Short mmCIF file of C-alpha atoms in Angstrom, two decimals:
data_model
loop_
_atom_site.label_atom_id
_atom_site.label_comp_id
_atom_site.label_asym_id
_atom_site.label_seq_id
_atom_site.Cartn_x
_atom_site.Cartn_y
_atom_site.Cartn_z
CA UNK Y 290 10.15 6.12 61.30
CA UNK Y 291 8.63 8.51 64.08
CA UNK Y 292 7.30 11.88 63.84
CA UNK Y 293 5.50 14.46 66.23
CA UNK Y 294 1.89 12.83 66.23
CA UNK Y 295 0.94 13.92 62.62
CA UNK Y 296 -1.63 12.35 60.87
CA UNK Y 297 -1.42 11.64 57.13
CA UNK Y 298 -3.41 14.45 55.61
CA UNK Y 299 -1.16 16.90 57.71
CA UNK Y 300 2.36 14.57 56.17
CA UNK Y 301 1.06 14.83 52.77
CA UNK Y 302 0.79 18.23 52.22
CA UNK Y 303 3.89 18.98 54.04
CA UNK Y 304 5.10 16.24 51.56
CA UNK Y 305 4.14 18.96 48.54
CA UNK Y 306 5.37 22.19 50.15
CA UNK Y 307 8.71 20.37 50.36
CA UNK Y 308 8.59 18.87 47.03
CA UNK Y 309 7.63 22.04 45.67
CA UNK Y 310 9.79 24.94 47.30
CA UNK Y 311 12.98 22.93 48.37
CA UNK Y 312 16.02 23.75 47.10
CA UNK Y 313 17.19 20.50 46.98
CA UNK Y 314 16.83 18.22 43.97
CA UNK Y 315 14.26 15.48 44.05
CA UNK Y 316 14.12 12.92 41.72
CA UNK Y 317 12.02 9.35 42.05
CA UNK Y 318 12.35 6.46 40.61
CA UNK Y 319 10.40 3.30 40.27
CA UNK Y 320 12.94 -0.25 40.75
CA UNK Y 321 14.11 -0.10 37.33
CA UNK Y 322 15.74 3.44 37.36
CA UNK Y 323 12.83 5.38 35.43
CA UNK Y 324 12.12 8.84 36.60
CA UNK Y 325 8.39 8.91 38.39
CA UNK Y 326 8.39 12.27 39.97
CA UNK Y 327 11.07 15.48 39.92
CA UNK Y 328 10.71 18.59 40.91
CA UNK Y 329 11.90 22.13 39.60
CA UNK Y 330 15.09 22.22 41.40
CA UNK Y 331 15.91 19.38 39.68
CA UNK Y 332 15.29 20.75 36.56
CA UNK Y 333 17.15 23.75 37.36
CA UNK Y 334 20.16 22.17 38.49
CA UNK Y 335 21.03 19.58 35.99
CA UNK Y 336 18.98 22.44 33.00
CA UNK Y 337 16.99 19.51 32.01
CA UNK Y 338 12.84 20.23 31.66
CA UNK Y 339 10.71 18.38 33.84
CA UNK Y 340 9.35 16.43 30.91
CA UNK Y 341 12.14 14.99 29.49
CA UNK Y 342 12.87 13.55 32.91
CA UNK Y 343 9.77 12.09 33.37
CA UNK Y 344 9.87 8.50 31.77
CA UNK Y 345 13.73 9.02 31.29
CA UNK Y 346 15.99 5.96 32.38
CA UNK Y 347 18.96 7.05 34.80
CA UNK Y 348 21.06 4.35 33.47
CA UNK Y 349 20.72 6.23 30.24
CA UNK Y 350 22.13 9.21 31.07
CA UNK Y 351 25.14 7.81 32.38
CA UNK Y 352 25.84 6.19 28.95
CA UNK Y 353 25.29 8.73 27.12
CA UNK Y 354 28.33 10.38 29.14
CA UNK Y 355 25.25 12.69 30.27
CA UNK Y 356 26.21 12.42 34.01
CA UNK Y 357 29.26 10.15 35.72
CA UNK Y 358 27.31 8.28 37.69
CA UNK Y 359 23.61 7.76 39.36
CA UNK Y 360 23.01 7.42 42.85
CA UNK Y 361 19.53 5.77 42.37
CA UNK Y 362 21.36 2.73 39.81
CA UNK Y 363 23.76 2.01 42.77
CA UNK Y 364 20.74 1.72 45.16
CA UNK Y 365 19.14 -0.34 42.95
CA UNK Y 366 22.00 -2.77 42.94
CA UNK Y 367 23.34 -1.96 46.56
CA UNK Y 368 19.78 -2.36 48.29
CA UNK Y 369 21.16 0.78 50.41
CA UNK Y 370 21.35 4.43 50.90
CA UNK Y 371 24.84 5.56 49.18
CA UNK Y 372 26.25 9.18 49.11
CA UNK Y 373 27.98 10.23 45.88
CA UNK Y 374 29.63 12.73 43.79
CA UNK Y 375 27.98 13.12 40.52
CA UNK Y 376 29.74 15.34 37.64
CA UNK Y 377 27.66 16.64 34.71
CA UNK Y 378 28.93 16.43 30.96
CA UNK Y 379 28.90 20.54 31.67
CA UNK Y 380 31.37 20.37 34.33
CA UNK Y 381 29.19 20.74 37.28
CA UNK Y 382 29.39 18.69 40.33
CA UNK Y 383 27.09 17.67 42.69
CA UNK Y 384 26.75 15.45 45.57
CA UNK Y 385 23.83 13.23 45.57
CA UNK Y 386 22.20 11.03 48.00
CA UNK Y 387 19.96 8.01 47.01
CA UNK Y 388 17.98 6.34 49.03
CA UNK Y 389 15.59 2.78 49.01
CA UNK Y 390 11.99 2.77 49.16
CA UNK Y 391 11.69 -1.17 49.52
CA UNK Y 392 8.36 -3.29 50.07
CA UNK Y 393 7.09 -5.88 52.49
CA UNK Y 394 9.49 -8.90 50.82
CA UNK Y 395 12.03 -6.52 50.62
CA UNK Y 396 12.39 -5.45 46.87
CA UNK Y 397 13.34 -2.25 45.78
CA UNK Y 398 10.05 -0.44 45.09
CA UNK Y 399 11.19 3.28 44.63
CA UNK Y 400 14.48 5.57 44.80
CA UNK Y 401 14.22 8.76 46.71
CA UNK Y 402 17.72 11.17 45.23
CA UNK Y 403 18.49 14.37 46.71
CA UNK Y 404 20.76 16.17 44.55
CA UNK Y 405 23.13 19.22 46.20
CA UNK Y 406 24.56 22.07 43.76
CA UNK Y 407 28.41 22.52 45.31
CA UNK Y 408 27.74 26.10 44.19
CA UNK Y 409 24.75 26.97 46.38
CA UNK Y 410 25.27 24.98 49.57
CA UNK Y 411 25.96 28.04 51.43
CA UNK Y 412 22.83 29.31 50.33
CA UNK Y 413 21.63 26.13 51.02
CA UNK Y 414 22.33 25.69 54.58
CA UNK Y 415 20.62 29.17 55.62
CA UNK Y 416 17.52 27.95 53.88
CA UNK Y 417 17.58 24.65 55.25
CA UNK Y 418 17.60 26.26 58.71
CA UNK Y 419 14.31 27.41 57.95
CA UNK Y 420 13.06 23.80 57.06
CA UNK Y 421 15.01 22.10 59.76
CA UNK Y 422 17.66 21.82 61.83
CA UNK Y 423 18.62 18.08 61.10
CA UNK Y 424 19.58 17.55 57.45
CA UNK Y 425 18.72 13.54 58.47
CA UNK Y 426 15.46 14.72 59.75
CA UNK Y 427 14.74 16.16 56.43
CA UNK Y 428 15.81 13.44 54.07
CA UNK Y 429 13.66 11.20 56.33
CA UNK Y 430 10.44 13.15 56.28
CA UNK Y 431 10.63 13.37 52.22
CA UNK Y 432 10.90 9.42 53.08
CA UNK Y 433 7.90 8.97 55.29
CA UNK Y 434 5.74 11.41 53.27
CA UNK Y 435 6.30 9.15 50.16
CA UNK Y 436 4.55 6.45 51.39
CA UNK Y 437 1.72 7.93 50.75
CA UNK Y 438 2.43 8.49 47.46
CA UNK Y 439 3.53 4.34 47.63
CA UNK Y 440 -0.02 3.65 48.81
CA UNK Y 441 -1.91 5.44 45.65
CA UNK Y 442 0.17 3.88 43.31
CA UNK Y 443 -3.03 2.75 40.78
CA UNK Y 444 -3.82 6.49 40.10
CA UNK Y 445 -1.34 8.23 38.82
CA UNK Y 446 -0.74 11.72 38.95
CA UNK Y 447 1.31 14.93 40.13
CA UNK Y 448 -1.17 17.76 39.34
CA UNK Y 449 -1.87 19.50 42.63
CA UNK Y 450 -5.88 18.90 41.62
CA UNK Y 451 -5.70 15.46 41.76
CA UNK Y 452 -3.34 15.54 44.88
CA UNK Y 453 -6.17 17.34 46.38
CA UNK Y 454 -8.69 14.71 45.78
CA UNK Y 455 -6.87 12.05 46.65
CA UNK Y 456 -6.05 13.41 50.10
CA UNK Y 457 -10.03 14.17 50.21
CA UNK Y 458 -10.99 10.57 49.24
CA UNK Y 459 -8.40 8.98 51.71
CA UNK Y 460 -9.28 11.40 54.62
CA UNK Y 461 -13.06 10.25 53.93
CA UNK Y 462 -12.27 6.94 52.81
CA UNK Y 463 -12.84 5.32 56.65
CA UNK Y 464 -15.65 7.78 58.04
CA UNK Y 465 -18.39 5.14 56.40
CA UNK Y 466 -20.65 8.06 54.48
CA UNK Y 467 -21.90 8.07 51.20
CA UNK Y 468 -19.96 9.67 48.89
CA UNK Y 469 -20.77 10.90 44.82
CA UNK Y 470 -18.19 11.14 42.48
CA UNK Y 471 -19.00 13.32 39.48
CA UNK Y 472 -16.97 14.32 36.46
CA UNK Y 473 -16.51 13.66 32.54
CA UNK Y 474 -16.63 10.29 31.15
CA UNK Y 475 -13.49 8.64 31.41
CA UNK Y 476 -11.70 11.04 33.80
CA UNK Y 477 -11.26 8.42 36.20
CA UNK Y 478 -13.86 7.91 38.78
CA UNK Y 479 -14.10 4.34 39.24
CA UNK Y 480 -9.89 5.02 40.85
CA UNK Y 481 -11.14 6.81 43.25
CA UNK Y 482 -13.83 4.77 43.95
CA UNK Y 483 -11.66 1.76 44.23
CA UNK Y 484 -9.39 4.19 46.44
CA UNK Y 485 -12.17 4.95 48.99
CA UNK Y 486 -13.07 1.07 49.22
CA UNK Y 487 -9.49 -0.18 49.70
CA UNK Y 488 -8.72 2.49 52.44
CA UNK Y 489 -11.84 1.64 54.50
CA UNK Y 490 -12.57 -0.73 57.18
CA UNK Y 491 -14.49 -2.77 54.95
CA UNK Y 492 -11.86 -3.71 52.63
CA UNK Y 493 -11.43 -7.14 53.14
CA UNK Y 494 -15.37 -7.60 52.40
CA UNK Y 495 -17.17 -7.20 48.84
CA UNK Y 496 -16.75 -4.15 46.11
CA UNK Y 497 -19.73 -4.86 44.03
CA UNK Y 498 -20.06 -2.05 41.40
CA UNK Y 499 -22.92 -1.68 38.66
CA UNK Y 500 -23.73 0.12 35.71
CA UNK Y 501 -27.25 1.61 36.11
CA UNK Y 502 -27.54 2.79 32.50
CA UNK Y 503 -26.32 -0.24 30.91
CA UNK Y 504 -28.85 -2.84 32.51
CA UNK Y 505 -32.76 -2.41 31.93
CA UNK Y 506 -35.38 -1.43 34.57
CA UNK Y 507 -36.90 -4.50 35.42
CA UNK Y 508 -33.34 -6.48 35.52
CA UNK Y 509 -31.70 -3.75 37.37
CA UNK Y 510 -34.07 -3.73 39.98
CA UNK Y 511 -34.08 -7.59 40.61
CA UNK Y 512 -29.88 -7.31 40.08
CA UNK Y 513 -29.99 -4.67 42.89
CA UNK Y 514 -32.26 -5.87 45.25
CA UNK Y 515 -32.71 -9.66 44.78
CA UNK Y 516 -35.99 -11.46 44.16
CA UNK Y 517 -38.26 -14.74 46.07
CA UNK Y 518 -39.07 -18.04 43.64
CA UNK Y 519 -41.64 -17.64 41.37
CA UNK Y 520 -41.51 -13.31 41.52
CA UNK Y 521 -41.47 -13.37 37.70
CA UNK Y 522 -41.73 -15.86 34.83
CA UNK Y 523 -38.00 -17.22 34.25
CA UNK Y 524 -36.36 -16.34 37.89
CA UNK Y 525 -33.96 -18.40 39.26
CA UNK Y 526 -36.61 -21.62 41.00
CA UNK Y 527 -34.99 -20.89 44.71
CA UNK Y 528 -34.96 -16.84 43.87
CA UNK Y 529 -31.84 -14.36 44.25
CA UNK Y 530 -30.24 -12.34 46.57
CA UNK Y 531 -29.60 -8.91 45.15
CA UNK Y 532 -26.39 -7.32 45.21
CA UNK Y 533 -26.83 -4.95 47.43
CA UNK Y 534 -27.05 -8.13 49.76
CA UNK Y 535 -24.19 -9.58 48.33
CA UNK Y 536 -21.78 -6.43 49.28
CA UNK Y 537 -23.09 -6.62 53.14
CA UNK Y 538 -20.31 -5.61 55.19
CA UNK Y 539 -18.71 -4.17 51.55
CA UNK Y 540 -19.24 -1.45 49.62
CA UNK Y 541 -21.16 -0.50 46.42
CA UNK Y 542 -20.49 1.38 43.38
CA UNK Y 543 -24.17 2.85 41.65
CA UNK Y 544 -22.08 4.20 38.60
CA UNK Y 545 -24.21 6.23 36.30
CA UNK Y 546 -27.17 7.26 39.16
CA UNK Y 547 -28.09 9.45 36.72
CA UNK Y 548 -29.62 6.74 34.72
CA UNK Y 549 -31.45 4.88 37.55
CA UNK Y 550 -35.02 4.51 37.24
CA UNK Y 551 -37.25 6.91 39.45
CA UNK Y 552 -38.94 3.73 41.41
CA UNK Y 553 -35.71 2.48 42.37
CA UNK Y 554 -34.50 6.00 43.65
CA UNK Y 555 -36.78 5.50 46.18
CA UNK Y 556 -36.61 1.96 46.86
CA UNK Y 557 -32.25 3.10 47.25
CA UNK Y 558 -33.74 6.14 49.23
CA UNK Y 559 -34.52 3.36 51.97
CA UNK Y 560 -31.64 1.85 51.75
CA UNK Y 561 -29.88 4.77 52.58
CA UNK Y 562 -32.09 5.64 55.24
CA UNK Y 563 -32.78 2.11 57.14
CA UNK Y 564 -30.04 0.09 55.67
CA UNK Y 565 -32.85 -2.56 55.05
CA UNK Y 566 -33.30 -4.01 51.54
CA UNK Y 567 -36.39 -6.38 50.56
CA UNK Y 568 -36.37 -8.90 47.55
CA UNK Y 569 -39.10 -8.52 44.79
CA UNK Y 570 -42.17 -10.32 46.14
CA UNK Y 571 -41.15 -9.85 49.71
CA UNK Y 572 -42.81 -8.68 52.66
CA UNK Y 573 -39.93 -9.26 54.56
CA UNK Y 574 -36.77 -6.86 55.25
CA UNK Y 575 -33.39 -7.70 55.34
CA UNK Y 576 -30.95 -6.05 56.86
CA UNK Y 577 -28.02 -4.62 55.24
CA UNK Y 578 -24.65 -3.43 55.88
CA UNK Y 579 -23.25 -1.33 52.61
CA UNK Y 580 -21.30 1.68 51.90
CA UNK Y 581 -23.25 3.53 48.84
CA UNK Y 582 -20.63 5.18 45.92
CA UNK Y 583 -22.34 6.64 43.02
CA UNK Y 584 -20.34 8.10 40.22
CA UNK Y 585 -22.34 10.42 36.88
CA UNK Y 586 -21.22 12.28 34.30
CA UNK Y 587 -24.55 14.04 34.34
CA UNK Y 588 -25.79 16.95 35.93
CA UNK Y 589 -27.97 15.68 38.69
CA UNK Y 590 -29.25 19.34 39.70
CA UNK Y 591 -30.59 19.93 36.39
CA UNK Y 592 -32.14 16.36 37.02
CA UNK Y 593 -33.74 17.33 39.59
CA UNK Y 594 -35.26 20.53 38.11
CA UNK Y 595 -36.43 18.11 35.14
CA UNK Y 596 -38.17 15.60 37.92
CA UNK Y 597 -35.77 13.10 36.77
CA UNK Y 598 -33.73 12.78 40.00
CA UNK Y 599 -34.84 12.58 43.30
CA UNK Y 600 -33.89 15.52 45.32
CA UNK Y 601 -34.20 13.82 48.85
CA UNK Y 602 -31.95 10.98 47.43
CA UNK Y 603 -29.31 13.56 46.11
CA UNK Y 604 -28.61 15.13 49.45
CA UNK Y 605 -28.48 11.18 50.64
CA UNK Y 606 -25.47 10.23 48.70
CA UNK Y 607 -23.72 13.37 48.31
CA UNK Y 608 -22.64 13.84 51.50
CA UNK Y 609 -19.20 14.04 50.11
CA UNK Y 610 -19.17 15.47 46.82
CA UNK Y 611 -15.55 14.55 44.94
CA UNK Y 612 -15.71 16.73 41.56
CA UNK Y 613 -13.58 14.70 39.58
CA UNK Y 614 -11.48 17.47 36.52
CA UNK Y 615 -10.94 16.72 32.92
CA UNK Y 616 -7.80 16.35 31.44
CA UNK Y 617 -7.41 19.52 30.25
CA UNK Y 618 -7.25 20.66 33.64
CA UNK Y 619 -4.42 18.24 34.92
CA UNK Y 620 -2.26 18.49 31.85
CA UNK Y 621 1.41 18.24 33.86
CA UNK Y 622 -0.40 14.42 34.87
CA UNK Y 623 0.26 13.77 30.97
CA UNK Y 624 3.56 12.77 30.66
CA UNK Y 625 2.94 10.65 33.71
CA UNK Y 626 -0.07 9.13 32.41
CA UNK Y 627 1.95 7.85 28.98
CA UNK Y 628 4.63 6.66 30.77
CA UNK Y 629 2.04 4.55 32.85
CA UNK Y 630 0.37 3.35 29.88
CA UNK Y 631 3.62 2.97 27.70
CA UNK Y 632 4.61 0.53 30.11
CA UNK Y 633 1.63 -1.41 30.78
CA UNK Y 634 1.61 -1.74 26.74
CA UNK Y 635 4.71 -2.59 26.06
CA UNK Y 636 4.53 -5.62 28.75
CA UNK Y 637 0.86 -6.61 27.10
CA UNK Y 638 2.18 -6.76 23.53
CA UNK Y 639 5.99 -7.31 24.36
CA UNK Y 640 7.10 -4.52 22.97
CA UNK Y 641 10.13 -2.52 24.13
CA UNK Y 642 8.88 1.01 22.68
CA UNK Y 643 9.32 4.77 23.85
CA UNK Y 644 7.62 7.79 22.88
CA UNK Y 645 10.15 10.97 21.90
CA UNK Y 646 9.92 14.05 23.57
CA UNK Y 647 8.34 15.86 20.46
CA UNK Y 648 5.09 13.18 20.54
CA UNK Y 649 4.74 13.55 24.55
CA UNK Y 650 4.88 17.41 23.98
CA UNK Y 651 1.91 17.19 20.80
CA UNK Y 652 0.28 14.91 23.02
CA UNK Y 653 0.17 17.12 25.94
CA UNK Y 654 -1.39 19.97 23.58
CA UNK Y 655 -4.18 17.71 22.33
CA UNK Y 656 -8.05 18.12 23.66
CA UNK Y 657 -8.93 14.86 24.98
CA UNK Y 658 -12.95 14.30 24.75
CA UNK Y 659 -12.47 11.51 26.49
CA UNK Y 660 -9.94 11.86 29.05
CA UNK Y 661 -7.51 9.62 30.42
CA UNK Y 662 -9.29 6.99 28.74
CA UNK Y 663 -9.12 8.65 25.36
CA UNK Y 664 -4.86 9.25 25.52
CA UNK Y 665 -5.06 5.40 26.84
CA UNK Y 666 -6.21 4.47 23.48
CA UNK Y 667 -3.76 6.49 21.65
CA UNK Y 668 -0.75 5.55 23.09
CA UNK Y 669 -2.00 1.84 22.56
CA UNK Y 670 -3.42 2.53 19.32
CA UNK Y 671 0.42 4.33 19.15
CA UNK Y 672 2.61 1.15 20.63
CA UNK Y 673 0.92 -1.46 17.93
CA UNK Y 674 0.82 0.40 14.86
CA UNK Y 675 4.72 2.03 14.99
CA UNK Y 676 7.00 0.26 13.29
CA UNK Y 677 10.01 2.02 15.30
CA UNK Y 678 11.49 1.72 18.59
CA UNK Y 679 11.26 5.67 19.51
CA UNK Y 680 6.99 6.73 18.59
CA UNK Y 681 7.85 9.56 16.67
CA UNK Y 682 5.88 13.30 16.11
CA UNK Y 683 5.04 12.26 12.53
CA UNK Y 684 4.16 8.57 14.01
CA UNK Y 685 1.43 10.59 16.44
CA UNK Y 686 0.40 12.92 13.80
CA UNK Y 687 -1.00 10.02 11.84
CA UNK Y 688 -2.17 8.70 14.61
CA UNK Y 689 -4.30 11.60 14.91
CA UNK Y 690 -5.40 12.28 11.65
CA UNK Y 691 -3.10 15.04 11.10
CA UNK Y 692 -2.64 16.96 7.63
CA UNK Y 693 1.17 18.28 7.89
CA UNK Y 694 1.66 21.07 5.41
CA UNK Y 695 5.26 22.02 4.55
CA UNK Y 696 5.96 25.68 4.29
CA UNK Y 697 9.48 25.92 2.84
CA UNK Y 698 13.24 24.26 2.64
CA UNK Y 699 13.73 24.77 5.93
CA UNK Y 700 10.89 22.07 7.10
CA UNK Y 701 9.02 24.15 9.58
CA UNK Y 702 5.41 22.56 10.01
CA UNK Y 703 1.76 23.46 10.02
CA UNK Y 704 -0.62 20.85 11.55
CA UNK Y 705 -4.47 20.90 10.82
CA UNK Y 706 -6.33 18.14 11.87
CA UNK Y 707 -8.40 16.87 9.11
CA UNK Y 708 -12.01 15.05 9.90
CA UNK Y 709 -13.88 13.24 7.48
CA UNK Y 710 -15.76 15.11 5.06
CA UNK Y 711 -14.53 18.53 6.41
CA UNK Y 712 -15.45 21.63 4.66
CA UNK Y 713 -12.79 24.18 2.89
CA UNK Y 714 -13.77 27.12 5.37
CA UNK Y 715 -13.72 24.75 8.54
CA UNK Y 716 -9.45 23.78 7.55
CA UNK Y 717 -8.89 27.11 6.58
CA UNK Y 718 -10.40 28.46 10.58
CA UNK Y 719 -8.44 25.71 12.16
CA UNK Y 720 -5.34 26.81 10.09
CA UNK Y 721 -6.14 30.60 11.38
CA UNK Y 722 -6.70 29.48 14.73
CA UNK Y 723 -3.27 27.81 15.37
CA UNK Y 724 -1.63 30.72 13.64
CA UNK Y 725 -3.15 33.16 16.20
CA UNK Y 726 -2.52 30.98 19.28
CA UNK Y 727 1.11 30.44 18.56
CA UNK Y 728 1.42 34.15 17.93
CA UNK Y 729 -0.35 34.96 21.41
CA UNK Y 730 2.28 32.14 23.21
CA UNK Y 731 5.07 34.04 21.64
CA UNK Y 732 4.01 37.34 21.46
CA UNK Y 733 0.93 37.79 24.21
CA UNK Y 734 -0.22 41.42 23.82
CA UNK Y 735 -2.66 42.31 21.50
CA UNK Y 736 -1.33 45.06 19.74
CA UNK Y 737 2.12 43.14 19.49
CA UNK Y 738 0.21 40.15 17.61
CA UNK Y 739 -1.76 42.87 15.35
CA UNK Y 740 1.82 44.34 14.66
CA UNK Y 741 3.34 40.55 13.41
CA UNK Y 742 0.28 40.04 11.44
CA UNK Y 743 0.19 43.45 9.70
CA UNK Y 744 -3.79 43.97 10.58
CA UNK Y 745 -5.34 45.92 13.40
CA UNK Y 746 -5.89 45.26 17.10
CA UNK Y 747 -9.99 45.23 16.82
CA UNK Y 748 -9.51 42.27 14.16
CA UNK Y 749 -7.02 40.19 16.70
CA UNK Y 750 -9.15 40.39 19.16
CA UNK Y 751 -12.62 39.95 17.12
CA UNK Y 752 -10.80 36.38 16.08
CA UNK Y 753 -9.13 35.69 18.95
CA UNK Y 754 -13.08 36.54 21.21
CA UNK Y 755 -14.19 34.32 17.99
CA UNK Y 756 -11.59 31.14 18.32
CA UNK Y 757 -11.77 31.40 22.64
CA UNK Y 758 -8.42 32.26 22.86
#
């Protein structure tokens, strides 16, 4: 595939204006025919929400009578791009194309469907004019712009934020400069560490990565930089190269800098500076080769104004500064994220489980503490202890330590998460709390809410100021 001397960066974000504004449905799949990405003209077309898609199997919908056919089952089995008509259980019909995304031995890796509403293709054409000319040309751009989606594979996401940062770390991935990665604990910054050494020229040569709060002083400095026979009582007799030796020609990852001892700030200070390293009872200097990657979940500039953190060594290795977000702030990567793991799971344990819509949607609302690596645990914690096929809401409920409180015949729900030992007034503000944030979904003014509630606008928004809502 060809195109006008554009360079990746420039592909991929054409690759999300066209995934976001086309008119055209796009749905992907991975080789067994389970939705990866869609996008809202999907949803619009066939009226089904872009989380129920995502996970959904396309073989499924055509049992359940749901559609009369899927283009990206028959390039599964055909190994080929096929054209066809596809009827909805509504009555609509659409014609589809599918087309294979195979890799190096030839396998199907992904499906790439465009999906045509009969109804709108003369609306369709004028905007397509606007896109391009060549209808071919189109369909194979979305194609060539996926690969780079192929090639990040081991993070997964579809949240424009962490698009963003993965373009950053590949476009800096090869230009050999130190780079920090900061952000809460467990919101993924060893990917994108692994993503800036496996894009790079040094690739093929060592990722050595170390945890500098979980290793003592003393040890970490001889683990770092290596030590000659007889530097301290119970050394190795012939002495040790240090790892920063080891990863010559690689890179390294210095997670938790934070922690690092002040002396060996400046002993990594020189590194930086000289690329030279020299073993604990050395006079000698050897020199080095290494790509420095720190990762914290602390706040080096307040560090700094403690005299805890070198400032000198700060501006070092954050010469590229990748902020990496929460997962409150990437919630649409959710569903994504339990598919990923559901998977993974289910092949670990050999299970054959699936969460239900109503679970991935309370899972999507829940504050996660500890990121993606806190809903990792749930949804394992979730695959081993159900006893059913389908993870159900009251399944993830318990899960969670959830109180569910029925309010009448009719079985409608309020959910108060319960700690240990938690006081009478602390249920009662959680109960208040939800109350007030489903009224200011539903309702959103002020006044309006006051009006439901039969109270007064000045108490709404004292509790609402109160509850950060």
């Amino acid at each position: 595939m060809k195109s006008h001397n554009l360079d990746k960066d420039t592909r991929a974000e054409l690759f999300d204006v066209l995934l976001e504004n086309s008119f055209i449905g796009i749905t992907i799949t991975d080789e067994k025919g389970e939705i990866v990405v869609v996008n809202e003209a999907q949803s619009r077309i066939t009226n089904i929400p872009i989380v129920e898609s995502i996970g959904a199997n396309m073989e499924s919908y055509v049992e359940s009578n749901y559609i009369s056919q899927s283009a990206s089952m028959q390039v599964i089995q055909d190994k080929k791009r096929v054209v066809i008509n596809q009827k909805l259980s509504a009555g609509k019909s659409h014609v589809v194309e599918g087309i294979p995304v195979m890799d190096d031995a030839d396998h199907i890796k992904y499906t790439v469907n465009f999906l045509l509403d009969e109804s709108e293709l003369e609306e369709a054409k004028q905007e397509i004019e606007t896109v391009s000319s060549d209808k071919e040309k189109l369909f194979n751009k979305y194609q060539e712009l996926l690969e780079i989606l192929n090639e990040q594979e081991d993070i997964i996401y579809q949240s424009k934020v962490m698009r963003d940062i993965v373009y950053l770390a590949s476009r800096v991935a090869d230009r050999d400069v130190a780079v920090l990665i900061t952000g809460p604990s467990g919101s993924g910054k060893e990917l994108i560490a692994n993503l800036l050494h496996e894009k790079s020229r040094r690739k093929t040569r060592p990722f050595v990565k170390i945890n500098c709060s979980a290793i003592p002083e003393q040890l970490l400095e001889s683990e770092l930089f290596g030590y000659e026979p007889g530097a301290f009582t119970g050394g190795a007799p012939k002495g040790k190269a240090g790892l920063l030796e080891y990863a010559d020609g690689g890179s390294i990852l210095l997670d938790e800098i934070g922690e690092m001892p002040m002396q060996l700030q400046a002993k990594l200070l020189r590194v930086l500076q000289d690329q030279q390293v020299r073993r604990i009872g050395s006079t000698k200097d050897i020199k080095v080769d290494v790509r420095i990657i720190a990762s914290t979940n602390a706040d080096l500039k307040k560090l700094i104004a403690e005299k805890k953190f070198r400032e000198d060594l700060y501006y070092r290795i954050n010469i590229v500064d990748i902020k990496m977000p929460g997962l409150d702030k990437r919630r649409e990567d959710i569903p994504l994220l339990i598919a990923h793991f559901e998977k993974r799971f289910n092949q670990k344990y050999n299970f054959n489980k699936k969460f239900s819509i109503d679970a991935i949607n309370y899972l999507m609302g829940l504050d996660y503490c500890g990121n993606v690596r806190e809903l990792q645990n749930i949804v394992e914690r979730l695959i081993v202890q159900s006893s059913n096929d389908v993870i159900t809401l009251e399944e993830a409920f318990a899960a969670m330590g959830i109180l569910t409180i029925e309010e009448d015949g009719e079985g409608r729900r309020e959910l108060i998460k319960v700690e240990e030992e938690m006081s009478l007034k602390k249920i009662m503000e959680q109960y208040e709390r939800k109350i007030l944030l489903h009224y200011k979904k539903v309702y959103g003014k002020g006044t309006v809410m006051a009006e439901k509630l039969k109270t007064d606008q000045a108490t709404i928004s004292r509790k609402l100021k109160k509850y950060g809502l």
